[in-house]
Structures are given as C-alpha cells and as structure tokens.
Short mmCIF file of C-alpha atoms and ligand atoms in Angstrom, two decimals:
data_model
loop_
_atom_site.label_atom_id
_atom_site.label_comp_id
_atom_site.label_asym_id
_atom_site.label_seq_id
_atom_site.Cartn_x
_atom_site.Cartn_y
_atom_site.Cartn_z
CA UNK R 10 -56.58 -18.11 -122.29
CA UNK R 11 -56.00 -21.10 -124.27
CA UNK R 12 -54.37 -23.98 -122.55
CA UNK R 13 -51.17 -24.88 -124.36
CA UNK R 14 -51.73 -28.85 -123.05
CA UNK R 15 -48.34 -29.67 -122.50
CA UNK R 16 -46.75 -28.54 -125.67
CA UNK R 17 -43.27 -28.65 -125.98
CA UNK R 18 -41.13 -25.14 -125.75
CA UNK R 19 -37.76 -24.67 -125.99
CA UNK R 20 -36.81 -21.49 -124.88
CA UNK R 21 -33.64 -19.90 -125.81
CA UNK R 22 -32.27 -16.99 -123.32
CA UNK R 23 -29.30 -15.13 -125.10
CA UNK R 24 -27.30 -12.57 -123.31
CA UNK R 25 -28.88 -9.33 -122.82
CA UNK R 26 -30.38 -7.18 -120.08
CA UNK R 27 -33.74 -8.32 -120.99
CA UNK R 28 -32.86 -11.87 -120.13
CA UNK R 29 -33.70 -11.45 -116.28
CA UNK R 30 -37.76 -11.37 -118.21
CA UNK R 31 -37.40 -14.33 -119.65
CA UNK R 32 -38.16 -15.91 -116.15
CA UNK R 33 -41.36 -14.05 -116.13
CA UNK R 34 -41.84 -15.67 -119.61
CA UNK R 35 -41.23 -19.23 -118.25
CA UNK R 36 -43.96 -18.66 -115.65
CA UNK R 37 -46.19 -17.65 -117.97
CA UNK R 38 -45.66 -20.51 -120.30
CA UNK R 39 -45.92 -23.01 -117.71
CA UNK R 40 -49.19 -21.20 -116.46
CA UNK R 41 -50.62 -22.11 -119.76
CA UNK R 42 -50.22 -25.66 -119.22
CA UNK R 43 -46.28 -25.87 -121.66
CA UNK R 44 -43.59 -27.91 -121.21
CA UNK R 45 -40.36 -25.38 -121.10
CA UNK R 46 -37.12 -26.37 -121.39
CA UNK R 47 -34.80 -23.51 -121.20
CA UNK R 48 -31.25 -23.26 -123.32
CA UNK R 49 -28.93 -20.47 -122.59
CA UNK R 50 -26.23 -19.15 -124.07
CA UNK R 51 -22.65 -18.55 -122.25
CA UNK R 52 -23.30 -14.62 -122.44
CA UNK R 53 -27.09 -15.57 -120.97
CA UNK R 54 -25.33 -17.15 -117.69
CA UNK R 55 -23.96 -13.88 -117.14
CA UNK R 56 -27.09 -11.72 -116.94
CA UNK R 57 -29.11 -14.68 -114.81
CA UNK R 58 -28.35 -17.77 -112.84
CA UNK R 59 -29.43 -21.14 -115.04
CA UNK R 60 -30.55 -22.17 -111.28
CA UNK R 61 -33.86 -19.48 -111.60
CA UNK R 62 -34.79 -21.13 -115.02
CA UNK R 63 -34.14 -24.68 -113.72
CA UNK R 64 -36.88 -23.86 -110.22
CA UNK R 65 -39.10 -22.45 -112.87
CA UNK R 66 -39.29 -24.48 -115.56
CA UNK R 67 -39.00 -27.61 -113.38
CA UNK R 68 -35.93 -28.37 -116.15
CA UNK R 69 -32.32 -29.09 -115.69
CA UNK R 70 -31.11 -25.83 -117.85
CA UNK R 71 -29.33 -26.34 -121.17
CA UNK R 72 -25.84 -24.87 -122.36
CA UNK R 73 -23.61 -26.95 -123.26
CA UNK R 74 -22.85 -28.60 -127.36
CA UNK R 75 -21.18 -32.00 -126.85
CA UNK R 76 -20.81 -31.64 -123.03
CA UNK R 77 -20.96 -35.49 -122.00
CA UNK R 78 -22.90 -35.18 -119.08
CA UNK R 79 -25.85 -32.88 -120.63
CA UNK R 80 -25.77 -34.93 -123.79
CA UNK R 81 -25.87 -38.14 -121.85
CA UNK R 82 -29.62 -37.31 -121.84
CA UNK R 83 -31.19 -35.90 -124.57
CA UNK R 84 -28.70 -35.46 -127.04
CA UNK R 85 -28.70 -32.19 -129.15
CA UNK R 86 -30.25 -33.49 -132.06
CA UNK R 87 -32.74 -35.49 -129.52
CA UNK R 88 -33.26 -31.57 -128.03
CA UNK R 89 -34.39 -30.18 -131.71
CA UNK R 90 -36.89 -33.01 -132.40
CA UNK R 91 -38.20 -32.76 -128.87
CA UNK R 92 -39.12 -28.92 -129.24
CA UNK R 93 -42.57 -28.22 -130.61
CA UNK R 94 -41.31 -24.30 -130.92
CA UNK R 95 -38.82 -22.89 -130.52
CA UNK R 96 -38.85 -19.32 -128.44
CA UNK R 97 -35.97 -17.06 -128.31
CA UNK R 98 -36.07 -14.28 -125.89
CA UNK R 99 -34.33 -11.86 -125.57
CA UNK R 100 -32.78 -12.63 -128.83
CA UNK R 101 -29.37 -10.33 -128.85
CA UNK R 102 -27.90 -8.71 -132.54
CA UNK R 103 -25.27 -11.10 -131.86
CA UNK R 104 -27.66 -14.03 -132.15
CA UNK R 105 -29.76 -13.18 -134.68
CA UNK R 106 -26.30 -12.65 -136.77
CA UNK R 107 -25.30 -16.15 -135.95
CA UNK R 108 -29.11 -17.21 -136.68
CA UNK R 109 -29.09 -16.00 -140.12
CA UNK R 110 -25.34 -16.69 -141.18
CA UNK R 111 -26.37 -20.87 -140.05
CA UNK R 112 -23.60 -21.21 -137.68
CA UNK R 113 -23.38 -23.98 -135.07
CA UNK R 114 -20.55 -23.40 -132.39
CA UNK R 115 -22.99 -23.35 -129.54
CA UNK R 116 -25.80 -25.36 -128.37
CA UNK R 117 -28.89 -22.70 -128.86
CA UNK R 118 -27.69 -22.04 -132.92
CA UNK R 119 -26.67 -25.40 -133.80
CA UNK R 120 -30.88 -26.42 -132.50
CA UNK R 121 -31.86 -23.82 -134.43
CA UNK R 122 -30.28 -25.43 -137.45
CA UNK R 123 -30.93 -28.44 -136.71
CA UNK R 124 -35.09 -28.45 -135.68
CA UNK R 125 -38.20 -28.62 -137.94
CA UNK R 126 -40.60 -26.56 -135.18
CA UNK R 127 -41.11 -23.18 -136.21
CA UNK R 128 -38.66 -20.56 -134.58
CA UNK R 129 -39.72 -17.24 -133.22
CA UNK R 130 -37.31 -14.42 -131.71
CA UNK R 131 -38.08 -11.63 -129.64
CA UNK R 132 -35.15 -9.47 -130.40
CA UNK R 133 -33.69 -7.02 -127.43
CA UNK R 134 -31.10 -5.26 -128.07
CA UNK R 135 -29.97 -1.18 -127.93
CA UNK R 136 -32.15 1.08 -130.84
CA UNK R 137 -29.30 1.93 -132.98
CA UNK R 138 -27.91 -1.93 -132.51
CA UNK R 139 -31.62 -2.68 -133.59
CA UNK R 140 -31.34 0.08 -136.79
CA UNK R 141 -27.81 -1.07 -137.85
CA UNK R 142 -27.97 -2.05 -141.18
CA UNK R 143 -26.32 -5.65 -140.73
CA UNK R 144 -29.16 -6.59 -138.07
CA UNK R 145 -31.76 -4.80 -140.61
CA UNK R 146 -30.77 -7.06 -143.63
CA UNK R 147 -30.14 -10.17 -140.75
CA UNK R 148 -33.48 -9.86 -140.19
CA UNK R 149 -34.86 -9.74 -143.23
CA UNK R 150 -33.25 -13.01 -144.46
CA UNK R 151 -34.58 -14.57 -141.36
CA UNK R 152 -38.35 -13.44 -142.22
CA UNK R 153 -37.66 -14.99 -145.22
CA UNK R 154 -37.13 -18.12 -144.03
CA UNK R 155 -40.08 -18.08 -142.02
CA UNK R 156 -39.14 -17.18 -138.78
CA UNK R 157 -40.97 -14.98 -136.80
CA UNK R 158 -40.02 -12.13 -135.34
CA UNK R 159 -41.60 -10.79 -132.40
CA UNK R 160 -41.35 -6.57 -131.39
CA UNK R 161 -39.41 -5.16 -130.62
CA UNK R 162 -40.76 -2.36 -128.57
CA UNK R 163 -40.27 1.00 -128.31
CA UNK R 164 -39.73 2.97 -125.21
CA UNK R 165 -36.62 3.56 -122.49
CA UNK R 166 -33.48 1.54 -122.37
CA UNK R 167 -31.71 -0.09 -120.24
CA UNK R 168 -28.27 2.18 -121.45
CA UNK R 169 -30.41 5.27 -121.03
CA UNK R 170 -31.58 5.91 -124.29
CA UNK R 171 -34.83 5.41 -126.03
CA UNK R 172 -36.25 3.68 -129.37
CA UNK R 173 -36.76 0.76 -130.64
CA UNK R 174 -35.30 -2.49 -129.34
CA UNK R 175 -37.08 -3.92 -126.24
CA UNK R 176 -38.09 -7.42 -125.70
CA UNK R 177 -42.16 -7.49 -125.92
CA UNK R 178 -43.13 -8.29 -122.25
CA UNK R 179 -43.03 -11.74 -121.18
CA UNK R 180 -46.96 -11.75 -121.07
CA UNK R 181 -47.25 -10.26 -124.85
CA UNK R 182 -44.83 -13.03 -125.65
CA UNK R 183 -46.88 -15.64 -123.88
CA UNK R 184 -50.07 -14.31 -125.22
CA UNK R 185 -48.73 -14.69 -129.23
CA UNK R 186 -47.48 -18.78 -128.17
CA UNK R 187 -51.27 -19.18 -126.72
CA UNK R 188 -53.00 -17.17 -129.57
CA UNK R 189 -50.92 -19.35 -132.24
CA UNK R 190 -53.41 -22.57 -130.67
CA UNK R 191 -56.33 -20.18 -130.72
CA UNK R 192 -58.97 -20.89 -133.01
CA UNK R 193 -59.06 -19.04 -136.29
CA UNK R 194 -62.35 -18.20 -137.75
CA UNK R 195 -61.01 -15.62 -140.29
CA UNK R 196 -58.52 -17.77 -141.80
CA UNK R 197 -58.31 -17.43 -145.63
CA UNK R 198 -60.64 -13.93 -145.36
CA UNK R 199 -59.58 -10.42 -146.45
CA UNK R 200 -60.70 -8.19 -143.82
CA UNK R 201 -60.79 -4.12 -144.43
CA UNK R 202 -61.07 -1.82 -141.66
CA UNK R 203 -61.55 2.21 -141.03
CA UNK R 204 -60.05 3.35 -138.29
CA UNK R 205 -59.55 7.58 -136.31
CA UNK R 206 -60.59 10.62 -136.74
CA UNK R 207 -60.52 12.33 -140.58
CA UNK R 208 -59.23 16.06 -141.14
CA UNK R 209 -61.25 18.10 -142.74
CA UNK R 210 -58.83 21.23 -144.32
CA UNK R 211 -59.99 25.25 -143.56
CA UNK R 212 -56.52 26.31 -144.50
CA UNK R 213 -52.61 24.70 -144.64
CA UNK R 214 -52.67 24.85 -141.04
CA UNK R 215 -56.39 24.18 -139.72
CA UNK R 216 -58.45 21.68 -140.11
CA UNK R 217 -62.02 20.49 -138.68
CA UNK R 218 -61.87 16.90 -136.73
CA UNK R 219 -62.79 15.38 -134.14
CA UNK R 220 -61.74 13.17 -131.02
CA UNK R 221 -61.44 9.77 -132.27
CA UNK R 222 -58.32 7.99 -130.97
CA UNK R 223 -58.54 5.11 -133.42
CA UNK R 224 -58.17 2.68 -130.54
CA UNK R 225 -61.74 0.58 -131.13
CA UNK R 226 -61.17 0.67 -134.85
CA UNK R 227 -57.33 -0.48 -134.50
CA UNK R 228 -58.19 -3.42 -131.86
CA UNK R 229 -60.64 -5.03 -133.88
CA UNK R 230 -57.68 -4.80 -136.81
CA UNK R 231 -55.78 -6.58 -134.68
CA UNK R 232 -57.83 -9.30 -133.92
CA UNK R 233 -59.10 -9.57 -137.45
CA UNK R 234 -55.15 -10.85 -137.75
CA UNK R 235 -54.83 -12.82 -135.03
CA UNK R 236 -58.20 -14.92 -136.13
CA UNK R 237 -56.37 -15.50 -139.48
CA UNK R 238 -57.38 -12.72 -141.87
CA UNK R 239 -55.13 -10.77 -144.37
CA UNK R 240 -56.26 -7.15 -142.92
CA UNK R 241 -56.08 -3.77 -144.25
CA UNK R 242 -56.41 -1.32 -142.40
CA UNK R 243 -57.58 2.30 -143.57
CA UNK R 244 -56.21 4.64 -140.58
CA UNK R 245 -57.23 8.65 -140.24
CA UNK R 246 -54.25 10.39 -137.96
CA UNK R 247 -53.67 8.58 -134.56
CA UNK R 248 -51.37 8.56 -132.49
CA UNK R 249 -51.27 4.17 -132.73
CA UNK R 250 -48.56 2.00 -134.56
CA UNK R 251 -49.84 -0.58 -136.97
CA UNK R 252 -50.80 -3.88 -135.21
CA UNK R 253 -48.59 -6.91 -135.85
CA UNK R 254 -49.21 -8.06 -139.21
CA UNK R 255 -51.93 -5.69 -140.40
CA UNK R 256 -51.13 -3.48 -143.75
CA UNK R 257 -51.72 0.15 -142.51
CA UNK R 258 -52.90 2.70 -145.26
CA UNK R 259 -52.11 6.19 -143.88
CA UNK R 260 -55.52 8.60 -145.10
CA UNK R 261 -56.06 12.55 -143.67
CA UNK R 262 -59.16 13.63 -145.62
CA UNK R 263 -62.45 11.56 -145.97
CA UNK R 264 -62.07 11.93 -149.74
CA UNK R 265 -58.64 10.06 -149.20
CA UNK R 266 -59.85 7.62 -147.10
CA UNK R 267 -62.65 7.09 -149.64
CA UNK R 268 -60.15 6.81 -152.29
CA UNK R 269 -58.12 3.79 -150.24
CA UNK R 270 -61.13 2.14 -149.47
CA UNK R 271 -62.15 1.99 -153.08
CA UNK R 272 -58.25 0.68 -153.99
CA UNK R 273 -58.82 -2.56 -150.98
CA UNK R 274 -62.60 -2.99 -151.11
CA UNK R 275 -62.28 -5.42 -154.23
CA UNK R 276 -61.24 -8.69 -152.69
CA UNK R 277 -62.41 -7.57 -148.84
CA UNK R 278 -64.79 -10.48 -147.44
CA UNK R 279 -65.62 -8.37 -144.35
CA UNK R 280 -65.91 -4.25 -144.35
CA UNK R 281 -65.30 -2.58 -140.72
CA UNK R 282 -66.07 1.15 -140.87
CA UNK R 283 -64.62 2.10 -137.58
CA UNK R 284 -63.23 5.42 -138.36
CA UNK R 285 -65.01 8.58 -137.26
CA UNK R 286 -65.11 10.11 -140.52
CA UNK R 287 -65.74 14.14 -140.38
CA UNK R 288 -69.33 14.24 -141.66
CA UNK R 289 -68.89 17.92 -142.60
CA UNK R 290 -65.80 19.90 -144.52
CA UNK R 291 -64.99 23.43 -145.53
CA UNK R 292 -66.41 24.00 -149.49
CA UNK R 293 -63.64 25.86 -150.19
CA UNK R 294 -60.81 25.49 -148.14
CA UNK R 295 -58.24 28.57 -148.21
CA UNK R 296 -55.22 27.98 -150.10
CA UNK R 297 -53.40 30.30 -148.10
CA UNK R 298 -53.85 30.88 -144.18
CA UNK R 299 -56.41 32.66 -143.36
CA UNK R 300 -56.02 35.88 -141.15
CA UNK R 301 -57.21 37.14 -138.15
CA UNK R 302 -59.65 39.89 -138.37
CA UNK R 303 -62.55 41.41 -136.36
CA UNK R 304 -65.08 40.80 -139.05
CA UNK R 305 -67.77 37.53 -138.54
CA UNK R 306 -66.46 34.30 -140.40
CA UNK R 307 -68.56 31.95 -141.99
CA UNK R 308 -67.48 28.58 -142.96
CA UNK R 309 -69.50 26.82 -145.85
CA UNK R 310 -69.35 23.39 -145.05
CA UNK R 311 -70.37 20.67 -147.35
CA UNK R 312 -71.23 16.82 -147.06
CA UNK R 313 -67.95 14.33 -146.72
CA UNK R 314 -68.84 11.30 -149.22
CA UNK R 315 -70.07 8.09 -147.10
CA UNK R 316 -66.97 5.61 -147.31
CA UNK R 317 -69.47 2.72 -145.74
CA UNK R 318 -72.64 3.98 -148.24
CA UNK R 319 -69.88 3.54 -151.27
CA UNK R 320 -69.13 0.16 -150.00
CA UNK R 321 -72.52 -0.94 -149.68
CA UNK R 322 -73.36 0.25 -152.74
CA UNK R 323 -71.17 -2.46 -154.67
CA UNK R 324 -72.44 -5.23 -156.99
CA UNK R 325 -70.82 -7.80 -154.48
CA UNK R 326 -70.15 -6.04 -151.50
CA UNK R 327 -68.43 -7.72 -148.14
CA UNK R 328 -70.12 -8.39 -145.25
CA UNK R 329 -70.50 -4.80 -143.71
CA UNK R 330 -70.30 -3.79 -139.90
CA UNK R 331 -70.77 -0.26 -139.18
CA UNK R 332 -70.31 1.94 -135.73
CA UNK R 333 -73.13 3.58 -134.31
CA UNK R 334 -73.11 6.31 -131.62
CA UNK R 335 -76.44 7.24 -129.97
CA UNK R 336 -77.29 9.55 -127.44
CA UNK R 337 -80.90 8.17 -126.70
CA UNK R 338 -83.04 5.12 -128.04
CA UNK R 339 -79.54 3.03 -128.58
CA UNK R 340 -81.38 0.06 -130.05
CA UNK R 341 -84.26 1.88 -132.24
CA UNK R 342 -81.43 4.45 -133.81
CA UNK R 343 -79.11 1.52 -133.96
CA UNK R 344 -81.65 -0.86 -135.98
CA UNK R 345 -82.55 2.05 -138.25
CA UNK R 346 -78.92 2.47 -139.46
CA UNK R 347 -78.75 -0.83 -139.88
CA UNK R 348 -81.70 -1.06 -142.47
CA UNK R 349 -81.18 2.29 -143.72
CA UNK R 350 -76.93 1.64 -144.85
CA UNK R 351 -77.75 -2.32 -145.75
CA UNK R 352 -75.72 -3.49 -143.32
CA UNK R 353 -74.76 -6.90 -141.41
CA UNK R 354 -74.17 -5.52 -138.20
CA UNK R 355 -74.10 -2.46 -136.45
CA UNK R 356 -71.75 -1.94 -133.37
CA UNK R 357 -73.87 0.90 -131.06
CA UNK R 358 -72.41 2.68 -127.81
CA UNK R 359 -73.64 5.01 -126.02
CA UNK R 360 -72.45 8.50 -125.85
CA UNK R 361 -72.03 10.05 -122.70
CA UNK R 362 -70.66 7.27 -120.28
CA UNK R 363 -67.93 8.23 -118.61
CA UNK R 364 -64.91 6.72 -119.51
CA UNK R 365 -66.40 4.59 -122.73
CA UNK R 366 -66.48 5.74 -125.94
CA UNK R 367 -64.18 8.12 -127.79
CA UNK R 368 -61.04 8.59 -126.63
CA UNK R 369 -61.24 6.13 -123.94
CA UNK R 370 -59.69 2.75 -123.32
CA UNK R 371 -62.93 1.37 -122.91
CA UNK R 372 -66.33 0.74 -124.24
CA UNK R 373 -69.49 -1.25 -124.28
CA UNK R 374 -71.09 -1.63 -127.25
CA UNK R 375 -74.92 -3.30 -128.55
CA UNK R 376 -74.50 -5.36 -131.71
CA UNK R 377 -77.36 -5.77 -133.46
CA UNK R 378 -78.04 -7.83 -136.68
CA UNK R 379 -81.39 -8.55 -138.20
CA UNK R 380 -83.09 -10.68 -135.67
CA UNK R 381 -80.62 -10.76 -133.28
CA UNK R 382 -78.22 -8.92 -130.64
CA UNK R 383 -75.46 -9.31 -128.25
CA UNK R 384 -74.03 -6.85 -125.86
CA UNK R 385 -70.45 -6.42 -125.39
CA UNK R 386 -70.12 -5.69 -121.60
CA UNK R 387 -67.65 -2.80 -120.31
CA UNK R 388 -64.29 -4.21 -121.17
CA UNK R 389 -60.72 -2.98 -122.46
CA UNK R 390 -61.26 -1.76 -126.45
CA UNK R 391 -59.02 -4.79 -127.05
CA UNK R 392 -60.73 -7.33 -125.45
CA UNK R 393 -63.90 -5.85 -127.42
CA UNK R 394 -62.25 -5.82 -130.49
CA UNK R 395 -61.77 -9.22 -130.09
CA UNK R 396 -65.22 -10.68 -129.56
CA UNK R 397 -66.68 -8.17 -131.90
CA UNK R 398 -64.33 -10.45 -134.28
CA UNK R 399 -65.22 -13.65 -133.01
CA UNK R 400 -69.09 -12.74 -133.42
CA UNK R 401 -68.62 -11.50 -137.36
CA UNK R 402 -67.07 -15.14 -137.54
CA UNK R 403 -69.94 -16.18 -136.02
CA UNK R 404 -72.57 -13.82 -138.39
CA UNK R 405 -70.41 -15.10 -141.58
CA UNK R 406 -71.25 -18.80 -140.83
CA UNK R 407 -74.80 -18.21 -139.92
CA UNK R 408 -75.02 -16.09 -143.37
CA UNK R 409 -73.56 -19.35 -145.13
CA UNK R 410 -70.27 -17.04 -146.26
CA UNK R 411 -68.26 -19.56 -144.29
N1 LIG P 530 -69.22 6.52 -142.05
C1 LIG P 530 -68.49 6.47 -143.22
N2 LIG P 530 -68.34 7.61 -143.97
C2 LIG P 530 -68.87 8.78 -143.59
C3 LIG P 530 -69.61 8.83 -142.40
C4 LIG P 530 -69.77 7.68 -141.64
O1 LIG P 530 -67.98 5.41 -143.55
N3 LIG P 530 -68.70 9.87 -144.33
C5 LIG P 530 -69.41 5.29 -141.26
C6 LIG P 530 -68.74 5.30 -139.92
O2 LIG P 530 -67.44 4.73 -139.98
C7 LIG P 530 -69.68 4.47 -139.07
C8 LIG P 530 -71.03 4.75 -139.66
O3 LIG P 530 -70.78 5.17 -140.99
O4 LIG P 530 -69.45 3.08 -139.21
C9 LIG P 530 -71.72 5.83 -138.92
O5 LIG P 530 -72.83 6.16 -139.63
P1 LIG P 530 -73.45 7.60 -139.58
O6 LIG P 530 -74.83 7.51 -140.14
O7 LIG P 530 -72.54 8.64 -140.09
O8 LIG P 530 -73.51 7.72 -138.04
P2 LIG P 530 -73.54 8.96 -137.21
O9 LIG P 530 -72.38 9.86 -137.50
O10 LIG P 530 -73.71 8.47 -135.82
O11 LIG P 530 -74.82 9.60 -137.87
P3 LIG P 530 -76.23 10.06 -137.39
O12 LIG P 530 -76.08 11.51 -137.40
O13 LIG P 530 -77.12 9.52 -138.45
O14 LIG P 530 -76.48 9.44 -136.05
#
C-alpha cells in the first residue's frame, strides 16, 4: 500500500447508521501514515461517541461553527486550508442536499464551502432515499462540480431492505485515498478491454457459451482506471457491475462484440482481449424454438470472426495483449500465439489447476513478450489484474510508446 506520509484528511461523519464504520475508516487512514481530523455533524453524535474518533484519530473531534472554545484553535476557515482532502463518510441525503444547495449553518458544510482540497463523499443512506429523484439530480450537480462520489453499494440494509445505498467499506474507502497517491502509468492512454463469455444463438432461447465469469478481464479494466487510463470496456454477459469509472459496452454475440470493438478501437493505445469469445456458432440459428424430437440433431457450426485478429490487423493498431489458455507446453503454445496474432504480450494460464482459471477468483498467469517473461504468482484476479497493468506500463515504455 502506498504510504499517505502524513497527508492531511479531514473526515466528515454525518448521521447515519453507517457512521459507527467510519472508525474503521480512521484506522485505516492512520495505518497509511494520514493525519485525520474528524468533523461530525450534530445527527453524527447521535449514532457514535466523538470520544471513539478523538482515541483514534489522536484528534480533539470537531462540531461546532463559531463555538469559542473549538475555534480558539484552528479556526474554521484555518480547518478548510489545513485539509489536504476532504472525506465524507457516511455522507447522509440530508448532507449531500445541503452540499449541493452551498449552505453553511454547520461546521462540516460551511468547510466544504469554504476549502480548495478536493471533496469526496461516500454516500449511505436507505435505496429508495438513494433513488429519490432530489438526491439523483443533488448528485449530479455535485459531480459536476468535481466532487467525487464514492459507491454506494448494493446489498442488505440496515432498515431491512436491500439495494443500493451502503457506504463502500472503510477499507475500499481507504484503498481509493491511497490509490489517488499511487503512481499512474496509464495516464493520458485510452485503454480497450474484452471481457466474459460470448453467446452463440441455436434458437430464441438457447445458445452455445461457455464458463467465463468475466472476473480476469473486468479486474484488469479496473486497474487500467485506477493507473489513469480512459477505459472501455467490451463485456459478454456476466454477472459483474462496471468498475468505477470504466465505460461498459454491453455485447451477447461475438459478431456484436466485434462490432463494439471496431466502434472504440480507433483512439485505443492499449487492446486487452480478455473475453472468452465462443470460437464456434450455429450457421443457421432457428428463428423459432426448436422442438424436441427422437430424431439425431446436427448443429452446423461455423467460425466466430477473431475480435483480437481484426484488431491486429489495423494500419496503426494499439499495443495488443491477448489471453492464452494451455493445457500442456504453456510457454511453447503461448510464444506461438504470440508470433502467430502479432501481438505485444500474451497472458498464458494453465488449464486444469484447481481453483485458477475460469470461473475462479484466482489465477496465475505466464506473460510472455518477445524476449522476455514474467510470471504472475497465484494471487486474487484483482491483484493480477493489477500488475498485469503495471507491466503493459512497463512494455509501453520499453517499446518507446511512452
Ligand atoms: N479471441 C478473440 N476473438 C475470437 C477468439 C479469440 O478476440 N473469436 C482472443 C481472446 O480474447 C484471447 C485470444 O484471442 O485473447 C485467444 O486466442 P485463441 O487463439 O482463440 O486462443 P484459444 O481459444 O486458446 O485457441 P487455441 O485453440 O489456438 O489454443
């Protein structure tokens, strides 16, 4: 993790359910080497004690506008200037209402207004709360003012219900302040990635697949972002919602994905092919369903078209990384693909291990390049997707791309 060398984060608790996390949050923060100084709001006090934030963050807490005794320290406007960010989790409906209308009767808005560090909220609040039209459009003037907002997830609720409108968890939340001093070796690149299975149509209701989850292809999208590239990502039918800041293109059919890829390969610096794309589909496929009967079927398949052979086929195509996946003589098969397509890299696993590969939350994977080759030891897809990222910023700068 990144060391966050003393930065300077004020953290803004607002009152909600979710705000008992935020003193998971301050750990974390002050794990990664910040400076936290927490400000809560009146309704804040009532869901946790200011005492739990003050042992924490090693702070006297925050409430108060124009108390004299707080603002004998650092006044308010002293407080804005200090913070280098400014955090707010759980950000309520209530807040984010005040946020985006500029008032100033407490002490949390009135820093808000009155700061130049970026502001990021992690809104928490009950799904249909989160839905509401007034918090939709609230939100959407505060994105357009540049502050960021953070979730919120999906899942159960404190009141029972379930959707959308949980604070991220305090490590996600920690993780995005750390990743924001991260280095970013995609910055200014366009990055276009494949990503799932493909369906292949027999007949309205059949198709031929296979059991791709999407979860490699979708990880290294999300990195792609988080090292500073404008990513598109190409996505067959998973069961995944679009990473944080990546533009998701919806596909079924390899012809469709084909077709997207062809719309976002023009200004792409760097070409993923992640997705397993059906190699095979029915010639015909039925227009109507096709019925039982005791006679033999025979399907005519024919060839998919390659979505990575169209790309490399371009006048000026991107830097291209396909997937490999070998059941014997990983590195010979792997090399041969990688002459054979033109490509920069190839990404090989293994089929056959248990618990890597498709469907699985893990992998390993052999890059190879020409003269060159790292392996990617046994880790989370994510944490794969990640240095599979940092080595095509790596591969770019040794090509001179950079
Ligand atoms: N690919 C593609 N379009 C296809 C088929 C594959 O873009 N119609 C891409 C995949 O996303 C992957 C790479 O090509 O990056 C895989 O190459 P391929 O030669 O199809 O690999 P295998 O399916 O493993 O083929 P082989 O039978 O040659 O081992």
């Amino acid at each position: 993790m990144v060391s966050l060398g003393g930065q300077r984060i004020l953290l803004g608790v607002t009152g909600g359910i979710a705000a008992y996390k935020a003193a998971a949050l301050v750990r974390e923060l002050k794990k990664a080497g910040a400076d936290v100084q927490v400000v809560m709001t009146d309704a804040a006090r009532a869901f946790v004690t200011p005492l739990t934030f003050q042992a924490l963050s090693g702070r006297p807490v925050r409430h108060a506008l124009l108390d004299p005794a707080e603002e004998s320290g650092l006044d308010h406007i002293g407080l804005a200037r200090w913070a280098e960010l400014v955090l707010i989790a759980p950000a309520t409906a209530d807040f984010l209402a005040r946020l985006a209308a500029g008032l100033a009767g407490d002490l949390l808005s009135t820093l808000c207004l009155a700061t130049t560090a970026p502001i990021a909220v992690a809104p928490a609040m009950n799904h249909r709360m989160w839905e509401a039209a007034a918090t939709r459009a609230n939100v959407e003037v505060l994105r357009g003012r540049g502050v960021q907002v953070l979730g919120p997830a999906e899942g159960d609720q404190a009141c029972g219900e379930s959707g959308a409108g949980r604070m991220l968890e305090p490590e996600a939340l920690a993780a995005w302040v750390t990743d924001r001093q991260a280095p970013r070796p995609l910055a200014g690149r366009t990055v276009l990635v494949t990503a799932g299975p493909t369906r292949e149509p027999l007949d309205p209701v059949r198709y031929l697949s296979n059991r791709s989850s999407g979860k490699m292809g979708y990880a290294v999208a999300a990195a792609a972002a988080r090292a500073g590239a404008r990513v598109v990502l190409v996505s067959g039918p998973v069961g995944l919602a679009a990473p944080e800041g990546v533009e998701q293109v919806s596909v079924e059919t390899a012809e469709e994905m084909l077709r997207a890829v062809q719309r976002h390969a023009g200004g792409a610096d760097v070409f993923v092919a992640a997705a397993a794309v059906a190699d095979y589909r029915p010639r015909e496929p039925s227009p109507r369903k096709v019925k039982r009967s005791a006679a033999l079927l025979n399907l005519a398949l024919e060839p998919t078209p390659d979505v990575l052979g169209w790309v490399a086929g371009l006048p000026r195509r991107p830097f291209l990384v396909g997937f490999a996946a070998e059941t014997e003589d990983l590195e010979t098969n792997a090399r041969r693909k990688l002459e054979r397509k033109g490509l920069d890299l190839v990404a090989a696993n293994r089929v056959g291990v248990p618990g890597t590969g498709f469907d699985a939350d893990e992998n390993e994977l052999d890059v190879y390049w020409e003269g060159g080759s790292r392996r990617l030891a046994r880790a989370p897809k994510t944490v794969l997707g990640r240095e599979l990222v940092a080595l095509i910023g790596e591969r770019l700068g040794a090509q001179g791309r950079a």
